[in-house]
Structure formats: C-alpha cells, structure tokens
Short mmCIF file of C-alpha atoms in Angstrom, two decimals:
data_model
loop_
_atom_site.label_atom_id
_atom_site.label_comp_id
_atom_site.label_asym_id
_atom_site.label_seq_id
_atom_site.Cartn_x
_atom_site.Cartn_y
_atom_site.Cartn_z
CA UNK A 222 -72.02 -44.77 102.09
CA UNK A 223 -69.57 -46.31 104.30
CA UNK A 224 -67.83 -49.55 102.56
CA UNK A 225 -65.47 -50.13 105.78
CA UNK A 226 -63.01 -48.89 108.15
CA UNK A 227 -59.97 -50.92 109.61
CA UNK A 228 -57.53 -50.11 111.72
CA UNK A 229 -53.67 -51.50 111.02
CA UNK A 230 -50.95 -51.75 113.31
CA UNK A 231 -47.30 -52.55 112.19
CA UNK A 232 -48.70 -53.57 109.10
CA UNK A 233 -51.27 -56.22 110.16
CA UNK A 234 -55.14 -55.45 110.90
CA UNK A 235 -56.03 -55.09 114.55
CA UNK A 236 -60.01 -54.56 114.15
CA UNK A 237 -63.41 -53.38 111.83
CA UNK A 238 -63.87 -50.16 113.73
CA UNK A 239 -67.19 -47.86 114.42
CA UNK A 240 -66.88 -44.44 112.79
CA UNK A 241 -66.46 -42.85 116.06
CA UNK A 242 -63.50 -44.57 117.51
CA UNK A 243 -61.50 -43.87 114.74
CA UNK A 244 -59.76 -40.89 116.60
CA UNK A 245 -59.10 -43.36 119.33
CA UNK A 246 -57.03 -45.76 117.10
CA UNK A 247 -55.22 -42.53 115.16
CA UNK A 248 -53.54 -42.04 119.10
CA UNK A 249 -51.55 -45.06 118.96
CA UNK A 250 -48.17 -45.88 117.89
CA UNK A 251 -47.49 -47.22 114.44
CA UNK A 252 -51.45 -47.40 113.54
CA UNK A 253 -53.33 -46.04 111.29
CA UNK A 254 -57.14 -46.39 110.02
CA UNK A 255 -57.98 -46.78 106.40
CA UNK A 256 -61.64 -45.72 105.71
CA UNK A 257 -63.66 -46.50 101.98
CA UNK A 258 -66.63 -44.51 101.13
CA UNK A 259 -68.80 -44.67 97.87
CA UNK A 260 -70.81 -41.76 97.16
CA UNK A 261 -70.44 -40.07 100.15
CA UNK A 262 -72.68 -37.43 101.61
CA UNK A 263 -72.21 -34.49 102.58
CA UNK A 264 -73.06 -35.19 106.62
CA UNK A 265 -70.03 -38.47 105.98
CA UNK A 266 -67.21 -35.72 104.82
CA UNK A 267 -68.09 -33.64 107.56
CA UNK A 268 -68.34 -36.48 110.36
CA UNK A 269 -64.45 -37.70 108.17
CA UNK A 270 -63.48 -33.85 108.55
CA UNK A 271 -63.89 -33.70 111.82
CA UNK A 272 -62.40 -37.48 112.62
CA UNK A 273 -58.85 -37.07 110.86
CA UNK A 274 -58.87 -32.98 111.15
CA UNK A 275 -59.37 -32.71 106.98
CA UNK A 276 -58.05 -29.62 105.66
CA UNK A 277 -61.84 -27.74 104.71
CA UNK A 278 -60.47 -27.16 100.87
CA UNK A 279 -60.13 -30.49 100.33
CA UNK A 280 -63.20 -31.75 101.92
CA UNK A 281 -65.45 -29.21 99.70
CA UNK A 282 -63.55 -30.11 96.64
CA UNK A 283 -64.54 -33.71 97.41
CA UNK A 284 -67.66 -32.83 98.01
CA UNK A 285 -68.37 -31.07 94.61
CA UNK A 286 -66.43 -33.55 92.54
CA UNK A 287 -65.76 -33.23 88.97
CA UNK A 288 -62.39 -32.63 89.90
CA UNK A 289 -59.19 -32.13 87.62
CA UNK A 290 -56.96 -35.51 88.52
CA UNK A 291 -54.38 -33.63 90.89
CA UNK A 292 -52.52 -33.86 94.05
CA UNK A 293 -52.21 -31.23 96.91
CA UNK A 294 -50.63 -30.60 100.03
CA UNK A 295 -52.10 -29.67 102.84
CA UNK A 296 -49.44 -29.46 105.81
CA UNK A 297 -48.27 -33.33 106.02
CA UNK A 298 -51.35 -34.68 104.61
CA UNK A 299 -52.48 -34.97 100.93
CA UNK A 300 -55.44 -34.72 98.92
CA UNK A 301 -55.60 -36.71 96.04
CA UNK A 302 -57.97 -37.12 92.95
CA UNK A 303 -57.63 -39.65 90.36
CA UNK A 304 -60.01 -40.21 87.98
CA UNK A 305 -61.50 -44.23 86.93
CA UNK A 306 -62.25 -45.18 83.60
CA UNK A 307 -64.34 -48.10 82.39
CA UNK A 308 -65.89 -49.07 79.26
CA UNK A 309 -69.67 -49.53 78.83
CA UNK A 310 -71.28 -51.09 76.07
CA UNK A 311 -68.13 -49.65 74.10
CA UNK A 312 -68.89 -46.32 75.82
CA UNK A 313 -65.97 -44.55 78.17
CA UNK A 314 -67.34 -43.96 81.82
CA UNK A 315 -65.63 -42.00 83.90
CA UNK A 316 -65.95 -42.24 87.67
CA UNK A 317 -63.69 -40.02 90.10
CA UNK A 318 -61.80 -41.20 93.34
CA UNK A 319 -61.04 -38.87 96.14
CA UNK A 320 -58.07 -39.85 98.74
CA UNK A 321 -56.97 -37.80 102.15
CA UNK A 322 -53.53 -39.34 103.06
CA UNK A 323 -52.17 -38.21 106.48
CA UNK A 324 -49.86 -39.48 108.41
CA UNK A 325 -52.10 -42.13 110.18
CA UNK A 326 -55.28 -42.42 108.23
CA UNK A 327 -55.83 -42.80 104.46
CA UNK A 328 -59.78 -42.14 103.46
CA UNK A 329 -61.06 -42.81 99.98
CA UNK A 330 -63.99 -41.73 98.21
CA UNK A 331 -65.30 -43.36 94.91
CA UNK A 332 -68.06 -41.51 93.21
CA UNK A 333 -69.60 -42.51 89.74
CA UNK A 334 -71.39 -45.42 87.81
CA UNK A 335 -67.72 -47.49 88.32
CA UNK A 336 -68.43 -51.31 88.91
CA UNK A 337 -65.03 -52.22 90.32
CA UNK A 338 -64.73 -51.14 93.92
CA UNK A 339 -61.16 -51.32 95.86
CA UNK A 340 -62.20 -54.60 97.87
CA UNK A 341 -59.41 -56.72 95.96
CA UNK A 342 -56.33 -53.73 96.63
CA UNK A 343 -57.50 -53.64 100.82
CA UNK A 344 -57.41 -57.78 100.33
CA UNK A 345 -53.82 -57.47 98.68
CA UNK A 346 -52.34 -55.42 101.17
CA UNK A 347 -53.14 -57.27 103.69
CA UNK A 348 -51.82 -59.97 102.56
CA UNK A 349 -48.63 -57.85 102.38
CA UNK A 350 -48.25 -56.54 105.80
CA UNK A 351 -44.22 -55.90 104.83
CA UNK A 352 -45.21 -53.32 102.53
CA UNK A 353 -48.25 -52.07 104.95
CA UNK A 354 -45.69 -51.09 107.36
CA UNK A 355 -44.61 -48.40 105.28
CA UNK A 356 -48.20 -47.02 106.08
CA UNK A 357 -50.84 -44.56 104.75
CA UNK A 358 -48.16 -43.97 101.31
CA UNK A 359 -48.06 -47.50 100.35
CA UNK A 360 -52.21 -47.31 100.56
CA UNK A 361 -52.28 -44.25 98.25
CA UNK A 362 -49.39 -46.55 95.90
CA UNK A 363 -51.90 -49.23 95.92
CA UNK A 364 -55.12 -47.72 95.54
CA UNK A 365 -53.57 -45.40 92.28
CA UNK A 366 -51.45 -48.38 91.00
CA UNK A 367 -54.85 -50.50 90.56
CA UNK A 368 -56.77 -47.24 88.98
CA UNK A 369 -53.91 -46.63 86.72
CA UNK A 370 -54.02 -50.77 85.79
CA UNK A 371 -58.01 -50.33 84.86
CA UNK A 372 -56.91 -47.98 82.02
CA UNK A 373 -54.77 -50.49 80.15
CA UNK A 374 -58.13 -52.77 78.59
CA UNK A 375 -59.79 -49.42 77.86
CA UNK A 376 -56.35 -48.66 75.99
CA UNK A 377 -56.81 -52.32 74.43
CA UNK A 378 -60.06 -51.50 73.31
CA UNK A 379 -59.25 -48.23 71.41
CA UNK A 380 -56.78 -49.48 69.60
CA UNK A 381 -58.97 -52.45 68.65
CA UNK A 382 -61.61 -49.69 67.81
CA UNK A 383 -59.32 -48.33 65.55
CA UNK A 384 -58.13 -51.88 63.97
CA UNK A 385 -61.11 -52.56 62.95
CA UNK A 386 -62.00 -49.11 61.04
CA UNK A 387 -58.95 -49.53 59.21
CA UNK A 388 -59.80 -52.15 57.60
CA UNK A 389 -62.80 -50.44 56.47
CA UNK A 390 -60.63 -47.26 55.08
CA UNK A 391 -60.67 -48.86 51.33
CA UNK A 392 -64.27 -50.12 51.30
CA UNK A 393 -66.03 -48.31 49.01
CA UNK A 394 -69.10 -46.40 50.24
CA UNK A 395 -68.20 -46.67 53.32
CA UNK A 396 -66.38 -43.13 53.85
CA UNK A 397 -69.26 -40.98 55.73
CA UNK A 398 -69.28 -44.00 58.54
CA UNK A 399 -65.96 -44.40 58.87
CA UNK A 400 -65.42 -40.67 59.43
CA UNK A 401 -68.10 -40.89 61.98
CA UNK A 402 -66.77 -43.63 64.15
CA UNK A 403 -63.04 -42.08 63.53
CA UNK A 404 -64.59 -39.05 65.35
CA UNK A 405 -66.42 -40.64 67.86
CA UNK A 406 -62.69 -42.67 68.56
CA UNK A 407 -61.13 -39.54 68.66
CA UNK A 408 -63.60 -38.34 71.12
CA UNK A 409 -62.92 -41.12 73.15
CA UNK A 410 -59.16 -40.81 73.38
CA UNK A 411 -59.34 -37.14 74.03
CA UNK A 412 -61.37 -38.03 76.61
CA UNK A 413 -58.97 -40.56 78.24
CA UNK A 414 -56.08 -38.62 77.38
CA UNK A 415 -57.82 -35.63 79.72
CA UNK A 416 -57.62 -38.50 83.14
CA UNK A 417 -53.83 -39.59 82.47
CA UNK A 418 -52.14 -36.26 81.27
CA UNK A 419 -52.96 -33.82 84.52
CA UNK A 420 -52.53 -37.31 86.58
CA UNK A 421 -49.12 -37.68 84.88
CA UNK A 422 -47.96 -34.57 85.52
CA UNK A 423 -49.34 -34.80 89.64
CA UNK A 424 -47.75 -38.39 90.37
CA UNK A 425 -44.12 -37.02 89.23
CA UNK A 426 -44.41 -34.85 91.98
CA UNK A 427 -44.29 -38.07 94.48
CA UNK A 428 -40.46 -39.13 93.53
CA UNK A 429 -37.46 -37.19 92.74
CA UNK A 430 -36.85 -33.72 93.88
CA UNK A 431 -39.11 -32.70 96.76
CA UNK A 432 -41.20 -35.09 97.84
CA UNK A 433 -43.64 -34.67 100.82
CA UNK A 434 -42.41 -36.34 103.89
CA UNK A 435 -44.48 -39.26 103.68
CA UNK A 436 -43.56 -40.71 100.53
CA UNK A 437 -40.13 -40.27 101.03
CA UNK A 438 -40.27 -44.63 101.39
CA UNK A 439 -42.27 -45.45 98.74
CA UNK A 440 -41.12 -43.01 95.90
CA UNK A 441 -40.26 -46.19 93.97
CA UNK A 442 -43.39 -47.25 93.95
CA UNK A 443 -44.50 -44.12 92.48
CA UNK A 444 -42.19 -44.04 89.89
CA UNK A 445 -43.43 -47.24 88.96
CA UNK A 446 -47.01 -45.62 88.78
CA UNK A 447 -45.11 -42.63 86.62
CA UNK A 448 -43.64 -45.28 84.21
CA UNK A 449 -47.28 -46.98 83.59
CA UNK A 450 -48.96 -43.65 83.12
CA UNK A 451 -45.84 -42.16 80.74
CA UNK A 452 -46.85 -45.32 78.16
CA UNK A 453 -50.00 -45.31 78.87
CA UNK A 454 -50.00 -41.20 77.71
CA UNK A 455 -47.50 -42.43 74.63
CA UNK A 456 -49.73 -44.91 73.33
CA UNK A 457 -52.61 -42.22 73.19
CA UNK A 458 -50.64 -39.57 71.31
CA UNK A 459 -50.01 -42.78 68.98
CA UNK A 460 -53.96 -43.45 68.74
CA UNK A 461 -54.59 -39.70 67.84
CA UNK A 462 -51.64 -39.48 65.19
CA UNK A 463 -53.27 -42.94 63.54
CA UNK A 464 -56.80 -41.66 63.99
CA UNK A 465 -55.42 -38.22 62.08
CA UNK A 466 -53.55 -40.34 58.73
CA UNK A 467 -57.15 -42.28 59.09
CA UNK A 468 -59.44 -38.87 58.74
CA UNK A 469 -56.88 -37.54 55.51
CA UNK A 470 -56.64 -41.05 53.88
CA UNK A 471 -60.78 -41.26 54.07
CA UNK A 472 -61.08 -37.88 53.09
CA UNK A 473 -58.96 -38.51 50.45
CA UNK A 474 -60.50 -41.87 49.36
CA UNK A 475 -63.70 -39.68 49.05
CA UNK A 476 -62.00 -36.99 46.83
CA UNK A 477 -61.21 -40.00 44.58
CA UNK A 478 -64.27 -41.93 44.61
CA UNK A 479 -65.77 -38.40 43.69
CA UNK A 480 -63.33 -37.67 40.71
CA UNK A 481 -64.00 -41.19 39.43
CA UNK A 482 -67.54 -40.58 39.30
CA UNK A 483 -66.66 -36.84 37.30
CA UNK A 484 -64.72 -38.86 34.95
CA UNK A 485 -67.45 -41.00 34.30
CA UNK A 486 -69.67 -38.08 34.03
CA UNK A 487 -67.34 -35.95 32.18
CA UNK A 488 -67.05 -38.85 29.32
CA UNK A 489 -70.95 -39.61 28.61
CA UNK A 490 -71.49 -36.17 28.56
CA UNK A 491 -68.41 -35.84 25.62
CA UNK A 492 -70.15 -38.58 24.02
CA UNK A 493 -73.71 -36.94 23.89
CA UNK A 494 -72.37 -33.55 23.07
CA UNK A 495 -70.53 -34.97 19.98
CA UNK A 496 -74.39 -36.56 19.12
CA UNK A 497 -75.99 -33.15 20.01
CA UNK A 498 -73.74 -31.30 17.92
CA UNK A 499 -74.12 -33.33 14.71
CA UNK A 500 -77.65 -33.41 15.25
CA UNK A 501 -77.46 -29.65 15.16
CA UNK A 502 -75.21 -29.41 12.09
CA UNK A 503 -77.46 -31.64 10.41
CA UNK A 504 -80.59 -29.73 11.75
CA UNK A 505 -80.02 -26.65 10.52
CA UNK A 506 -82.06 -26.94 6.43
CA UNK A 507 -80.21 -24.42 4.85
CA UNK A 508 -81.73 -24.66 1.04
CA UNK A 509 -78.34 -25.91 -0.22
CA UNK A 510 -77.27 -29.14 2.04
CA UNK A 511 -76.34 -31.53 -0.52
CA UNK A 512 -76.68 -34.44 1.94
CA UNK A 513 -80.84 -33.53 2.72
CA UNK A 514 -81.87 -34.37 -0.45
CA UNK A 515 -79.80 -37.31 -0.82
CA UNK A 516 -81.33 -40.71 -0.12
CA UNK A 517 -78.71 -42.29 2.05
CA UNK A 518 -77.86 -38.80 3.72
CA UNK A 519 -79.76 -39.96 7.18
CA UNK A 520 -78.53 -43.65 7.61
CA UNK A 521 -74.94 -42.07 6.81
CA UNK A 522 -75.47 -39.41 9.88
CA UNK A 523 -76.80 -42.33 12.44
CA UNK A 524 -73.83 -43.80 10.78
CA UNK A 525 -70.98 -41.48 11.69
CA UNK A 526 -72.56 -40.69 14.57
CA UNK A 527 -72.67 -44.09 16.00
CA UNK A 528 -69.20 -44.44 14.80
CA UNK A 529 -67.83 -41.40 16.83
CA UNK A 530 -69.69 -42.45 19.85
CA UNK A 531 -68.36 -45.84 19.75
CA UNK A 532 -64.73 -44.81 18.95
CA UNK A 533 -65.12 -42.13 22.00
CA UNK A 534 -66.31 -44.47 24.30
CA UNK A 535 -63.25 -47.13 23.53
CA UNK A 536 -60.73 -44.39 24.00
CA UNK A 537 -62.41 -43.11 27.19
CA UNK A 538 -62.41 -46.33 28.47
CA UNK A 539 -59.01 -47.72 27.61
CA UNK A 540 -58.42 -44.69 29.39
CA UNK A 541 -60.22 -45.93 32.79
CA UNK A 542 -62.53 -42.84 32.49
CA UNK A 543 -65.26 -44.96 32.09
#
C-alpha cells in the first residue's frame, strides 16, 4: 500500500507525485523522490523496480521478508533491512523495514503488526531542509536513527521485567515462577539482541574505512546511529549476565529450601526411629526381662522414651534442623 511519494529539490519539497511520474522528477538536478510503502505487494515492488531501476536481488529479498537486518550494495545504490521492535501487551513484536537508497530516490517498505509508521521522521526532515540537501543518505540516517530510538523503551521495559523478578528471588515458594518468567525474559532479550547485533555490525560499514559514495557526507550521522546501537547491544549482554546470576541464585534458593525440608525430615524420622527401636527392645518377651514383670516397667518405657524424644527434638532444633 502506497503511504506517499514526494519529490525534494535542494532540500525543500516541490510536490505529492503520481507513481508514474516519479522517473520524470529522478531527471532533474539536485531532486530526488522519497516513496513509503506498508505491506507492499508484489505488483508495487515490481511497478518500484521498474521506476528507480531496483537491483532484482534486492527487490525479491523484499519481497520475501524475514530478512537478517543487513546492508548491501548494489552498484551506487543500497539495500537496506532493519528490523522494528515494539512491545505488546508485554510481548516483543517484531516488524521489518526494507529501504532502496540510490542516488536520487530513497523507497521504504514497512511490513509487520508495527503501530508507529515514519510520518513524524518525513515531517522532521522537512522541517530540516539543511540536512535534506545532503539527500537520499540523510533519509536512510533518519529513517534508521528513529528505528534504532524505538528500541530504547523496549530496553526500559526488560530491565524493569527483570527488576521486578528480583525482588521475587528470596520469596519463598516462588522458585518454579520465577524460573519461568526468567526464561521467558531471556527469550525476549535473545530475541532483541538477534535485531541490534547483525544491524550493529551492517551500520559500521557506513563510516570509517570504505564507505559507499553516498554516505561519504553523512558518516557522522551514522556513527551516531553506531554509538546508540553499541549501548544499546552492551546493555543486553548486561540483561543476559543478570538474568544468568538470577537462574543459579533461584536454583540455588531451591536446593536450599529442599535441604531445609530434608533436615526437617531427617530429624522426625531420628526421633521416631529412637521410639521404634525401644519399642522393639522392649517387644521382644524373652522369658527373663526383669522389667516385664515389674509393675512400673511400662510407665518407665513411655517414660524414657518421651524423655529421649523430647531431648532429641531440643537439640535438633537448637540446631535449626527443625
């Protein structure tokens, strides 16, 4: 579906264009058309393919999707894929944005359940037409700059995630759901940690060393992008390492919760053998057992019985066994 197509000229916006023109504006000096799709069809690739002369790679990687965040050259133009992320009812959604960058044309595709569109970046460039000057690059700058700033509250709400489980860690009988939710966190920041790494790793490509032609201006900018990504990658190996010392601390928790019960196991079941075993000694009527025929020989074994179990259970309990 076609969100909208403008044409800019020395960094201010001549006109809403018709599809069909658009290789009419790419033929004059210092102009260049910036296109938005959402979910575009197959038949809209090919009509973009054949408007700005798209390498046919790109367009059928586009048009499969589920795409590894990357960037690619293709002659002087580039095909970028950077990956959205948004959070859903405490759920991560992950969307995917396609971008051709040439040297006069910049066309974006966003495909996915994502509820923030690019309206506000097109409305902040323009209001910019300094930086729009430096053309198609500084539209690829802004469109990744404001995907890239939609990760930080999804950061901000893993780490609050994981706040809050902590401060379950020491709650007793609470062990099996804390290791659930620590997984399902973990899930989540693998997950995230899968769109910034490879995106990472593609952006440094865009300043220092060789950079394509067309970003030779705006490598700054880039850099800038690096930089967020970089902490943004940091913060995640920091979540992971936490959510690790979370799993062995619970698991650990458990093993003592479980040797606390043994203990308490372990010390009534001292106190009933001593019982059972004088109840055996004293069960045995052998003919000569001085203490059977004597009248106070069965309040003196519930006696000494009682007595044992009673001095047992103070010792067993002074020493926190029970």
């Amino acid at each position: 579906m076609l969100i909208n197509c403008v044409a800019y000229q020395d960094g201010k916006k001549m006109a809403d264009i018709p599809v069909e023109d658009i290789s009419d504006y790419l033929e004059k000096p210092e102009t260049f058309v910036w296109v938005a799709l959402r979910d575009a069809q197959p038949e809209e690739l090919a009509t973009m393919q054949h408007e700005f002369g798209l390498h046919e790679l790109a367009v059928e990687d586009a048009s499969r999707g589920h795409q590894r965040p990357k960037i690619e050259e293709y002659g002087d133009s580039l095909f970028v894929v950077v990956k959205t992320i948004e959070c859903h009812g405490g759920e991560v959604a992950v969307g995917e944005v396609d971008i051709f960058v040439g040297q006069n044309y910049v066309l974006s595709s966003r495909d996915g359940d994502s509820q923030q569109g690019f309206q506000s970046v097109r409305a902040r460039a323009e209001k910019e037409p300094h930086m729009l000057r430096l053309g198609p690059a500084f539209v690829l700058y802004a469109l990744m700059d404001a995907v890239v700033d939609r990760y930080f509250p999804v950061l901000d709400m893993l780490e609050t995630e994981l706040e809050k489980i902590e401060e379950l860690i020491f709650t007793q009988g609470r062990q099996r759901d804390n290791i659930q939710r620590l997984y399902e966190l973990k899930g989540k920041v693998t997950t995230v940690r899968h769109v910034v790494a490879p995106l990472m790793e593609a952006v440094g490509r865009l300043h220092g060393g060789r950079v394509p032609s067309m970003c030779l201006e705006t490598q700054e900018y880039f850099r800038d992008v690096h930089d967020h990504l970089h902490r943004i990658n940091a913060s995640l190996d920091g979540i992971r390492d936490t959510i690790a010392t979370a799993i062995q601390v619970n698991l650990s928790m458990t093993a003592i919760e479980e040797s606390e019960v043994n203990k308490r196991l372990a010390a009534w079941a001292a106190i009933f053998a001593i019982v059972t075993a004088f109840a055996g000694l004293w069960g045995m009527n052998f003919k000569y057992m001085p203490e059977l025929d004597w009248k106070f020989g069965y309040p003196m074994a519930i006696a000494i019985m009682i007595g044992v179990c009673l001095y047992l259970h103070r010792r067993f309990k002074k020493a926190g066994w029970l």
